[in-house]
Amino acid sequence: MARRKKADTAWEQPAVPPPPLFTGQKEKDFVKQVNDELIERVIGQQIAYFSIDIDRSPFHPIYGEAIQKTFLPPIRVYALIKWEGQTNLFSEGIGIDKATSIEIHFHKRRLTEDQVLYVREGDFVLYGDRYYEIVSTAEPKQLFGQAESKFEIVAKCMRAREGTFNPQFTAGTVPQRKEYTTSATPNGGGNGIVRPNGGGGSAVGAGTFTTLTVNSNSTLNGAVTLGSSVFFKATLVSNNYTVLPSDYIIGVNTTSNPVTITLPAVSSTNSGRTLIIKDEAGYASTNPIYLSGSGSDTIDGDSSLIIDSDHIAVAIYCTSTGWHII
């Protein structure tokens, strides 16, 4: 009987590693899709998640804590929630202290990849009509035992005491993800989420915040305070132009030719609408800019207004009687 040589039975490193068993990227994506469907359409529950705004909260450089915290607008999140009940604690000389807690099981990939959301201690959640603070987090489950493929985040949450966290917002307008580029467009231009502080922050720590959906021709009653910059739509034109419902600032380039700007009809424009028209190129003295009312509409009693000085800007507003120069 012939014996095999040692070289025939020796193990050698393969040139190409074998494919992973059951846990390739396609399998991981399939597990994610199944979890998404189950949590969001079958067995999951809805919460509003309030993240701490790291950039706008004055954290102590040594202790890493902030007395006044600023929170981002809430994000709608679907998760599995376990009610842990109420605990009664008795303190000598003080009395009974009642505390309630919940345990939230988040789908990690859904949050971090789709909603750009990261669960951290100190964040708050709204579950039902009560606010809870996240006091601890853990990632106990791995996908098929792979340490690099953790797919669950478990957050232990304690109910916040009255007055600790009391933001105000309309429940039906909680966005499903962070949309830092979304803005409100009035007068038929669409819907949007109003966000102060340049798209993402709100001074909840120092007061209250309202997440507001603005639809076409909406009216805000009362004072509105914005914590940072305000951005308006600016349009540059070089030929005759009819003002659109979404326009606010109109820059005009008359380098090659005069330009006529036709204003919206007063009958179809909300009272108080304001427009700014600017000679942006600085050639109005050579090629003037003509503002023309629609039909019989007037601008301070005249049918038109001429801008014939370089770099001049004119602001006008609308009432039931016509357009007026500010």
mmCIF file of C-alpha atoms in Angstrom:
data_model
loop_
_atom_site.group_PDB
_atom_site.id
_atom_site.type_symbol
_atom_site.label_atom_id
_atom_site.label_comp_id
_atom_site.label_asym_id
_atom_site.label_seq_id
_atom_site.Cartn_x
_atom_site.Cartn_y
_atom_site.Cartn_z
ATOM 1 C CA MET A 1 0.000 0.000 0.000
ATOM 2 C CA ALA A 2 1.488 3.320 -1.066
ATOM 3 C CA ARG A 3 1.837 6.067 1.478
ATOM 4 C CA ARG A 4 1.005 9.742 0.745
ATOM 5 C CA LYS A 5 3.785 12.198 1.008
ATOM 6 C CA LYS A 6 3.686 14.804 3.733
ATOM 7 C CA ALA A 7 3.596 17.547 1.113
ATOM 8 C CA ASP A 8 0.307 16.159 -0.185
ATOM 9 C CA THR A 9 -1.434 16.546 3.193
ATOM 10 C CA ALA A 10 0.118 19.835 4.338
ATOM 11 C CA TRP A 11 -2.280 22.814 4.665
ATOM 12 C CA GLU A 12 -1.651 25.780 2.419
ATOM 13 C CA GLN A 13 -3.120 29.302 2.543
ATOM 14 C CA PRO A 14 -5.663 29.567 -0.298
ATOM 15 C CA ALA A 15 -5.079 32.322 -2.834
ATOM 16 C CA VAL A 16 -8.684 33.503 -2.467
ATOM 17 C CA PRO A 17 -10.491 33.107 0.875
ATOM 18 C CA PRO A 18 -13.804 31.238 0.794
ATOM 19 C CA PRO A 19 -17.021 33.245 0.979
ATOM 20 C CA PRO A 20 -18.438 33.814 4.469
ATOM 21 C CA LEU A 21 -20.933 31.250 5.667
ATOM 22 C CA PHE A 22 -24.449 32.779 5.730
ATOM 23 C CA THR A 23 -23.154 36.215 6.767
ATOM 24 C CA GLY A 24 -22.118 38.032 3.617
ATOM 25 C CA GLN A 25 -23.260 41.582 2.921
ATOM 26 C CA LYS A 26 -26.398 40.370 1.156
ATOM 27 C CA GLU A 27 -27.367 38.298 4.189
ATOM 28 C CA LYS A 28 -26.748 41.236 6.513
ATOM 29 C CA ASP A 29 -28.878 43.497 4.320
ATOM 30 C CA PHE A 30 -31.637 40.893 4.275
ATOM 31 C CA VAL A 31 -31.665 40.718 8.084
ATOM 32 C CA LYS A 32 -31.823 44.528 8.204
ATOM 33 C CA GLN A 33 -34.747 44.614 5.798
ATOM 34 C CA VAL A 34 -36.691 42.011 7.787
ATOM 35 C CA ASN A 35 -36.101 43.903 11.043
ATOM 36 C CA ASP A 36 -37.139 47.182 9.420
ATOM 37 C CA GLU A 37 -40.408 45.655 8.227
ATOM 38 C CA LEU A 38 -41.235 43.986 11.528
ATOM 39 C CA ILE A 39 -40.405 46.931 13.767
ATOM 40 C CA GLU A 40 -41.981 49.666 11.672
ATOM 41 C CA ARG A 41 -45.060 47.861 10.333
ATOM 42 C CA VAL A 42 -45.893 45.006 12.693
ATOM 43 C CA ILE A 43 -44.629 44.965 16.282
ATOM 44 C CA GLY A 44 -42.746 48.219 16.807
ATOM 45 C CA GLN A 45 -43.833 51.279 18.761
ATOM 46 C CA GLN A 46 -43.263 54.946 18.019
ATOM 47 C CA ILE A 47 -41.227 57.422 20.063
ATOM 48 C CA ALA A 48 -39.894 60.942 19.507
ATOM 49 C CA TYR A 49 -36.139 61.106 20.012
ATOM 50 C CA PHE A 50 -34.426 64.307 21.226
ATOM 51 C CA SER A 51 -30.640 64.333 20.697
ATOM 52 C CA ILE A 52 -28.313 66.652 22.577
ATOM 53 C CA ASP A 53 -26.776 69.264 20.272
ATOM 54 C CA ILE A 54 -23.085 68.722 21.003
ATOM 55 C CA ASP A 55 -22.030 71.845 19.111
ATOM 56 C CA ARG A 56 -24.337 74.217 21.005
ATOM 57 C CA SER A 57 -24.296 72.757 24.536
ATOM 58 C CA PRO A 58 -21.676 74.395 26.806
ATOM 59 C CA PHE A 59 -20.007 71.255 28.188
ATOM 60 C CA HIS A 60 -17.523 71.551 31.053
ATOM 61 C CA PRO A 61 -14.014 70.872 29.677
ATOM 62 C CA ILE A 62 -13.123 68.530 32.568
ATOM 63 C CA TYR A 63 -16.359 66.882 33.684
ATOM 64 C CA GLY A 64 -17.997 66.733 30.255
ATOM 65 C CA GLU A 65 -21.368 67.861 31.624
ATOM 66 C CA ALA A 66 -23.536 70.855 30.709
ATOM 67 C CA ILE A 67 -25.934 72.596 33.090
ATOM 68 C CA GLN A 68 -27.997 74.006 30.220
ATOM 69 C CA LYS A 69 -28.312 71.609 27.320
ATOM 70 C CA THR A 70 -29.443 72.376 23.803
ATOM 71 C CA PHE A 71 -31.389 69.710 21.939
ATOM 72 C CA LEU A 72 -31.971 69.063 18.252
ATOM 73 C CA PRO A 73 -35.529 68.824 16.879
ATOM 74 C CA PRO A 74 -37.224 65.476 17.569
ATOM 75 C CA ILE A 75 -36.930 62.511 15.222
ATOM 76 C CA ARG A 76 -39.651 59.870 14.863
ATOM 77 C CA VAL A 77 -38.192 56.460 15.658
ATOM 78 C CA TYR A 78 -39.750 52.985 15.702
ATOM 79 C CA ALA A 79 -38.402 50.562 18.294
ATOM 80 C CA LEU A 80 -39.335 47.723 20.645
ATOM 81 C CA ILE A 81 -40.209 49.083 24.078
ATOM 82 C CA LYS A 82 -40.383 47.133 27.333
ATOM 83 C CA TRP A 83 -42.287 48.700 30.220
ATOM 84 C CA GLU A 84 -40.384 47.982 33.441
ATOM 85 C CA GLY A 85 -43.006 49.345 35.801
ATOM 86 C CA GLN A 86 -42.806 51.666 38.781
ATOM 87 C CA THR A 87 -40.306 51.523 41.634
ATOM 88 C CA ASN A 88 -41.058 52.984 45.066
ATOM 89 C CA LEU A 89 -38.056 54.209 47.023
ATOM 90 C CA PHE A 90 -38.280 55.444 50.614
ATOM 91 C CA SER A 91 -35.856 58.068 51.870
ATOM 92 C CA GLU A 92 -35.588 58.804 55.611
ATOM 93 C CA GLY A 93 -36.995 62.232 56.387
ATOM 94 C CA ILE A 94 -38.144 62.817 52.799
ATOM 95 C CA GLY A 95 -40.742 60.193 52.019
ATOM 96 C CA ILE A 96 -41.581 57.958 49.080
ATOM 97 C CA ASP A 97 -40.011 58.593 45.683
ATOM 98 C CA LYS A 98 -41.708 56.906 42.732
ATOM 99 C CA ALA A 99 -39.720 56.226 39.573
ATOM 100 C CA THR A 100 -40.803 54.579 36.325
ATOM 101 C CA SER A 101 -38.521 53.190 33.656
ATOM 102 C CA ILE A 102 -38.613 51.691 30.193
ATOM 103 C CA GLU A 103 -36.134 49.695 28.136
ATOM 104 C CA ILE A 104 -35.926 50.581 24.441
ATOM 105 C CA HIS A 105 -34.522 48.159 21.876
ATOM 106 C CA PHE A 106 -33.337 50.083 18.807
ATOM 107 C CA HIS A 107 -32.417 48.644 15.418
ATOM 108 C CA LYS A 108 -28.859 49.943 15.127
ATOM 109 C CA ARG A 109 -28.412 49.970 11.348
ATOM 110 C CA ARG A 110 -31.795 51.607 10.809
ATOM 111 C CA LEU A 111 -30.817 54.466 13.115
ATOM 112 C CA THR A 112 -27.203 55.012 12.118
ATOM 113 C CA GLU A 113 -27.475 54.407 8.355
ATOM 114 C CA ASP A 114 -30.981 55.600 7.448
ATOM 115 C CA GLN A 115 -31.867 58.176 10.100
ATOM 116 C CA VAL A 116 -28.349 59.469 10.911
ATOM 117 C CA LEU A 117 -29.114 59.081 14.608
ATOM 118 C CA TYR A 118 -26.808 57.872 17.386
ATOM 119 C CA VAL A 119 -28.149 56.791 20.793
ATOM 120 C CA ARG A 120 -26.321 58.469 23.675
ATOM 121 C CA GLU A 121 -26.737 58.768 27.412
ATOM 122 C CA GLY A 122 -28.386 62.064 28.330
ATOM 123 C CA ASP A 123 -30.697 62.149 25.307
ATOM 124 C CA PHE A 124 -34.464 62.261 25.901
ATOM 125 C CA VAL A 125 -37.342 60.322 24.359
ATOM 126 C CA LEU A 126 -41.075 60.930 24.352
ATOM 127 C CA TYR A 127 -43.053 57.711 24.830
ATOM 128 C CA GLY A 128 -46.797 58.202 25.015
ATOM 129 C CA ASP A 129 -47.227 61.467 26.926
ATOM 130 C CA ARG A 130 -44.156 61.096 29.150
ATOM 131 C CA TYR A 131 -40.530 62.076 28.709
ATOM 132 C CA TYR A 132 -37.705 59.708 29.627
ATOM 133 C CA GLU A 133 -33.965 60.283 29.913
ATOM 134 C CA ILE A 134 -31.515 57.678 28.613
ATOM 135 C CA VAL A 135 -29.301 56.697 31.565
ATOM 136 C CA SER A 136 -27.372 53.759 30.072
ATOM 137 C CA THR A 137 -26.847 51.994 26.753
ATOM 138 C CA ALA A 138 -25.580 48.598 25.649
ATOM 139 C CA GLU A 139 -25.138 46.542 22.455
ATOM 140 C CA PRO A 140 -25.732 42.957 23.637
ATOM 141 C CA LYS A 141 -26.539 41.159 20.383
ATOM 142 C CA GLN A 142 -24.277 40.177 17.520
ATOM 143 C CA LEU A 143 -25.348 38.997 14.080
ATOM 144 C CA PHE A 144 -24.416 35.291 13.826
ATOM 145 C CA GLY A 145 -21.791 35.785 16.521
ATOM 146 C CA GLN A 146 -19.755 38.334 14.557
ATOM 147 C CA ALA A 147 -18.348 40.943 16.922
ATOM 148 C CA GLU A 148 -18.231 43.580 14.180
ATOM 149 C CA SER A 149 -21.909 43.084 13.275
ATOM 150 C CA LYS A 150 -23.890 44.294 16.268
ATOM 151 C CA PHE A 151 -27.438 45.065 15.233
ATOM 152 C CA GLU A 152 -29.217 46.109 18.452
ATOM 153 C CA ILE A 153 -28.882 49.023 20.876
ATOM 154 C CA VAL A 154 -30.591 48.703 24.257
ATOM 155 C CA ALA A 155 -31.262 51.920 26.157
ATOM 156 C CA LYS A 156 -32.317 52.057 29.810
ATOM 157 C CA CYS A 157 -34.544 55.101 30.338
ATOM 158 C CA MET A 158 -35.865 56.758 33.499
ATOM 159 C CA ARG A 159 -38.872 59.053 33.507
ATOM 160 C CA ALA A 160 -37.848 62.712 33.608
ATOM 161 C CA ARG A 161 -39.133 64.757 36.529
ATOM 162 C CA GLU A 162 -41.630 67.517 35.847
ATOM 163 C CA GLY A 163 -39.848 70.640 34.619
ATOM 164 C CA THR A 164 -36.613 68.836 33.727
ATOM 165 C CA PHE A 165 -37.457 68.572 30.046
ATOM 166 C CA ASN A 166 -40.566 70.238 28.634
ATOM 167 C CA PRO A 167 -40.256 71.016 24.912
ATOM 168 C CA GLN A 168 -43.352 71.860 22.920
ATOM 169 C CA PHE A 169 -44.028 70.581 19.435
ATOM 170 C CA THR A 170 -46.877 69.285 17.304
ATOM 171 C CA ALA A 171 -46.834 65.495 17.410
ATOM 172 C CA GLY A 172 -47.977 65.164 13.791
ATOM 173 C CA THR A 173 -44.952 67.062 12.512
ATOM 174 C CA VAL A 174 -42.113 65.012 14.015
ATOM 175 C CA PRO A 175 -39.736 64.322 11.097
ATOM 176 C CA GLN A 176 -38.625 60.766 10.380
ATOM 177 C CA ARG A 177 -34.976 61.659 9.933
ATOM 178 C CA LYS A 178 -32.578 64.550 10.237
ATOM 179 C CA GLU A 179 -33.013 66.803 7.210
ATOM 180 C CA TYR A 180 -30.629 69.674 7.644
ATOM 181 C CA THR A 181 -31.376 71.128 4.189
ATOM 182 C CA THR A 182 -35.160 71.253 4.562
ATOM 183 C CA SER A 183 -36.733 74.697 4.743
ATOM 184 C CA ALA A 184 -40.199 76.184 4.710
ATOM 185 C CA THR A 185 -41.441 77.542 1.378
ATOM 186 C CA PRO A 186 -44.637 79.608 1.694
ATOM 187 C CA ASN A 187 -47.218 80.619 -0.897
ATOM 188 C CA GLY A 188 -47.651 77.356 -2.716
ATOM 189 C CA GLY A 189 -43.997 76.349 -2.834
ATOM 190 C CA GLY A 190 -44.416 73.152 -0.808
ATOM 191 C CA ASN A 191 -44.095 71.941 2.745
ATOM 192 C CA GLY A 192 -41.127 71.973 5.095
ATOM 193 C CA ILE A 193 -39.893 71.692 8.641
ATOM 194 C CA VAL A 194 -38.893 74.976 10.294
ATOM 195 C CA ARG A 195 -35.580 74.570 12.130
ATOM 196 C CA PRO A 196 -33.742 77.385 13.923
ATOM 197 C CA ASN A 197 -29.985 77.768 14.418
ATOM 198 C CA GLY A 198 -29.068 77.236 10.776
ATOM 199 C CA GLY A 199 -30.733 73.865 10.278
ATOM 200 C CA GLY A 200 -30.622 71.510 13.192
ATOM 201 C CA GLY A 201 -30.567 73.150 16.625
ATOM 202 C CA SER A 202 -33.066 74.426 19.135
ATOM 203 C CA ALA A 203 -32.566 76.176 22.448
ATOM 204 C CA VAL A 204 -34.635 73.761 24.522
ATOM 205 C CA GLY A 205 -32.248 74.026 27.442
ATOM 206 C CA ALA A 206 -32.986 77.718 27.831
ATOM 207 C CA GLY A 207 -36.671 77.609 26.933
ATOM 208 C CA THR A 208 -38.987 75.684 24.633
ATOM 209 C CA PHE A 209 -38.879 74.627 20.997
ATOM 210 C CA THR A 210 -41.688 74.149 18.534
ATOM 211 C CA THR A 211 -41.255 71.943 15.473
ATOM 212 C CA LEU A 212 -43.637 73.482 12.961
ATOM 213 C CA THR A 213 -44.839 72.348 9.577
ATOM 214 C CA VAL A 214 -45.494 75.339 7.306
ATOM 215 C CA ASN A 215 -47.901 74.790 4.454
ATOM 216 C CA SER A 216 -48.815 77.202 1.680
ATOM 217 C CA ASN A 217 -50.320 80.500 2.878
ATOM 218 C CA SER A 218 -49.807 79.656 6.557
ATOM 219 C CA THR A 219 -49.982 82.344 9.240
ATOM 220 C CA LEU A 220 -47.798 82.506 12.351
ATOM 221 C CA ASN A 221 -49.421 84.362 15.225
ATOM 222 C CA GLY A 222 -47.206 85.794 17.918
ATOM 223 C CA ALA A 223 -43.484 86.457 18.152
ATOM 224 C CA VAL A 224 -40.974 84.125 16.490
ATOM 225 C CA THR A 225 -37.405 84.062 17.803
ATOM 226 C CA LEU A 226 -34.623 82.491 15.736
ATOM 227 C CA GLY A 227 -31.360 81.580 17.383
ATOM 228 C CA SER A 228 -29.105 82.124 14.376
ATOM 229 C CA SER A 229 -28.982 82.997 10.675
ATOM 230 C CA VAL A 230 -32.029 83.318 8.415
ATOM 231 C CA PHE A 231 -31.816 82.248 4.767
ATOM 232 C CA PHE A 232 -34.031 83.617 1.981
ATOM 233 C CA LYS A 233 -34.371 82.521 -1.617
ATOM 234 C CA ALA A 234 -32.342 84.694 -4.003
ATOM 235 C CA THR A 235 -32.838 84.598 -7.786
ATOM 236 C CA LEU A 236 -30.574 86.180 -10.411
ATOM 237 C CA VAL A 237 -32.147 87.155 -13.760
ATOM 238 C CA SER A 238 -30.753 88.819 -16.888
ATOM 239 C CA ASN A 239 -33.874 88.883 -19.075
ATOM 240 C CA ASN A 240 -37.503 89.909 -18.626
ATOM 241 C CA TYR A 241 -38.909 88.005 -15.671
ATOM 242 C CA THR A 242 -42.280 87.336 -14.024
ATOM 243 C CA VAL A 243 -42.061 86.998 -10.243
ATOM 244 C CA LEU A 244 -42.843 83.511 -8.924
ATOM 245 C CA PRO A 245 -44.770 82.704 -5.719
ATOM 246 C CA SER A 246 -41.532 81.440 -4.110
ATOM 247 C CA ASP A 247 -39.387 84.524 -4.916
ATOM 248 C CA TYR A 248 -38.161 86.947 -2.277
ATOM 249 C CA ILE A 249 -34.849 88.535 -3.358
ATOM 250 C CA ILE A 250 -34.388 89.134 -7.088
ATOM 251 C CA GLY A 251 -30.960 90.172 -8.331
ATOM 252 C CA VAL A 252 -30.919 91.705 -11.818
ATOM 253 C CA ASN A 253 -28.059 91.738 -14.327
ATOM 254 C CA THR A 254 -28.572 94.388 -17.023
ATOM 255 C CA THR A 255 -25.062 94.230 -18.471
ATOM 256 C CA SER A 256 -26.400 93.439 -21.964
ATOM 257 C CA ASN A 257 -29.949 94.779 -21.972
ATOM 258 C CA PRO A 258 -32.694 96.435 -19.911
ATOM 259 C CA VAL A 259 -34.864 94.055 -17.881
ATOM 260 C CA THR A 260 -38.555 94.255 -16.973
ATOM 261 C CA ILE A 261 -39.730 92.574 -13.763
ATOM 262 C CA THR A 262 -43.471 91.845 -13.783
ATOM 263 C CA LEU A 263 -44.976 91.718 -10.307
ATOM 264 C CA PRO A 264 -47.643 89.211 -9.222
ATOM 265 C CA ALA A 265 -51.266 90.315 -9.400
ATOM 266 C CA VAL A 266 -52.418 92.026 -6.220
ATOM 267 C CA SER A 267 -55.673 90.056 -6.314
ATOM 268 C CA SER A 268 -53.792 86.751 -5.940
ATOM 269 C CA THR A 269 -51.050 87.914 -3.535
ATOM 270 C CA ASN A 270 -51.263 87.841 0.260
ATOM 271 C CA SER A 271 -51.272 91.233 1.921
ATOM 272 C CA GLY A 272 -47.876 91.925 3.413
ATOM 273 C CA ARG A 273 -45.828 89.935 0.917
ATOM 274 C CA THR A 274 -42.445 91.606 0.482
ATOM 275 C CA LEU A 275 -40.014 91.600 -2.451
ATOM 276 C CA ILE A 276 -36.501 92.995 -2.816
ATOM 277 C CA ILE A 277 -35.213 93.869 -6.295
ATOM 278 C CA LYS A 278 -31.517 94.707 -6.622
ATOM 279 C CA ASP A 279 -29.296 95.971 -9.464
ATOM 280 C CA GLU A 280 -26.731 93.276 -8.838
ATOM 281 C CA ALA A 281 -24.424 93.894 -11.806
ATOM 282 C CA GLY A 282 -24.269 97.673 -11.420
ATOM 283 C CA TYR A 283 -25.421 98.604 -14.956
ATOM 284 C CA ALA A 284 -28.836 100.113 -14.197
ATOM 285 C CA SER A 285 -27.675 103.605 -15.223
ATOM 286 C CA THR A 286 -26.960 102.191 -18.696
ATOM 287 C CA ASN A 287 -29.708 99.589 -18.958
ATOM 288 C CA PRO A 288 -32.504 100.357 -16.453
ATOM 289 C CA ILE A 289 -34.641 97.887 -14.539
ATOM 290 C CA TYR A 290 -38.405 98.322 -14.972
ATOM 291 C CA LEU A 291 -40.833 97.078 -12.310
ATOM 292 C CA SER A 292 -44.267 96.624 -13.817
ATOM 293 C CA GLY A 293 -47.546 95.946 -12.087
ATOM 294 C CA SER A 294 -49.838 93.220 -13.360
ATOM 295 C CA GLY A 295 -52.780 94.594 -15.333
ATOM 296 C CA SER A 296 -54.025 97.771 -13.640
ATOM 297 C CA ASP A 297 -52.000 97.200 -10.441
ATOM 298 C CA THR A 298 -49.895 100.142 -9.300
ATOM 299 C CA ILE A 299 -46.646 100.766 -7.436
ATOM 300 C CA ASP A 300 -47.208 103.745 -5.111
ATOM 301 C CA GLY A 301 -49.909 104.922 -7.513
ATOM 302 C CA ASP A 302 -47.860 104.507 -10.712
ATOM 303 C CA SER A 303 -48.108 101.686 -13.227
ATOM 304 C CA SER A 304 -44.362 101.086 -13.135
ATOM 305 C CA LEU A 305 -41.141 101.922 -11.308
ATOM 306 C CA ILE A 306 -37.740 102.509 -12.911
ATOM 307 C CA ILE A 307 -34.408 101.663 -11.261
ATOM 308 C CA ASP A 308 -31.774 103.642 -13.173
ATOM 309 C CA SER A 309 -28.986 104.062 -10.592
ATOM 310 C CA ASP A 310 -26.197 101.515 -10.237
ATOM 311 C CA HIS A 311 -26.358 98.978 -7.385
ATOM 312 C CA ILE A 312 -29.660 100.357 -6.063
ATOM 313 C CA ALA A 313 -32.082 97.994 -4.285
ATOM 314 C CA VAL A 314 -35.817 98.557 -3.874
ATOM 315 C CA ALA A 315 -38.026 96.813 -1.303
ATOM 316 C CA ILE A 316 -41.770 96.715 -1.933
ATOM 317 C CA TYR A 317 -44.742 95.162 -0.165
ATOM 318 C CA CYS A 318 -48.270 94.291 -1.239
ATOM 319 C CA THR A 319 -51.651 95.357 0.149
ATOM 320 C CA SER A 320 -55.179 95.212 -1.220
ATOM 321 C CA THR A 321 -54.635 98.608 -2.864
ATOM 322 C CA GLY A 322 -51.425 97.747 -4.729
ATOM 323 C CA TRP A 323 -47.643 97.530 -4.294
ATOM 324 C CA HIS A 324 -45.854 100.059 -2.108
ATOM 325 C CA ILE A 325 -42.209 101.102 -1.729
ATOM 326 C CA ILE A 326 -40.707 100.654 1.710
#
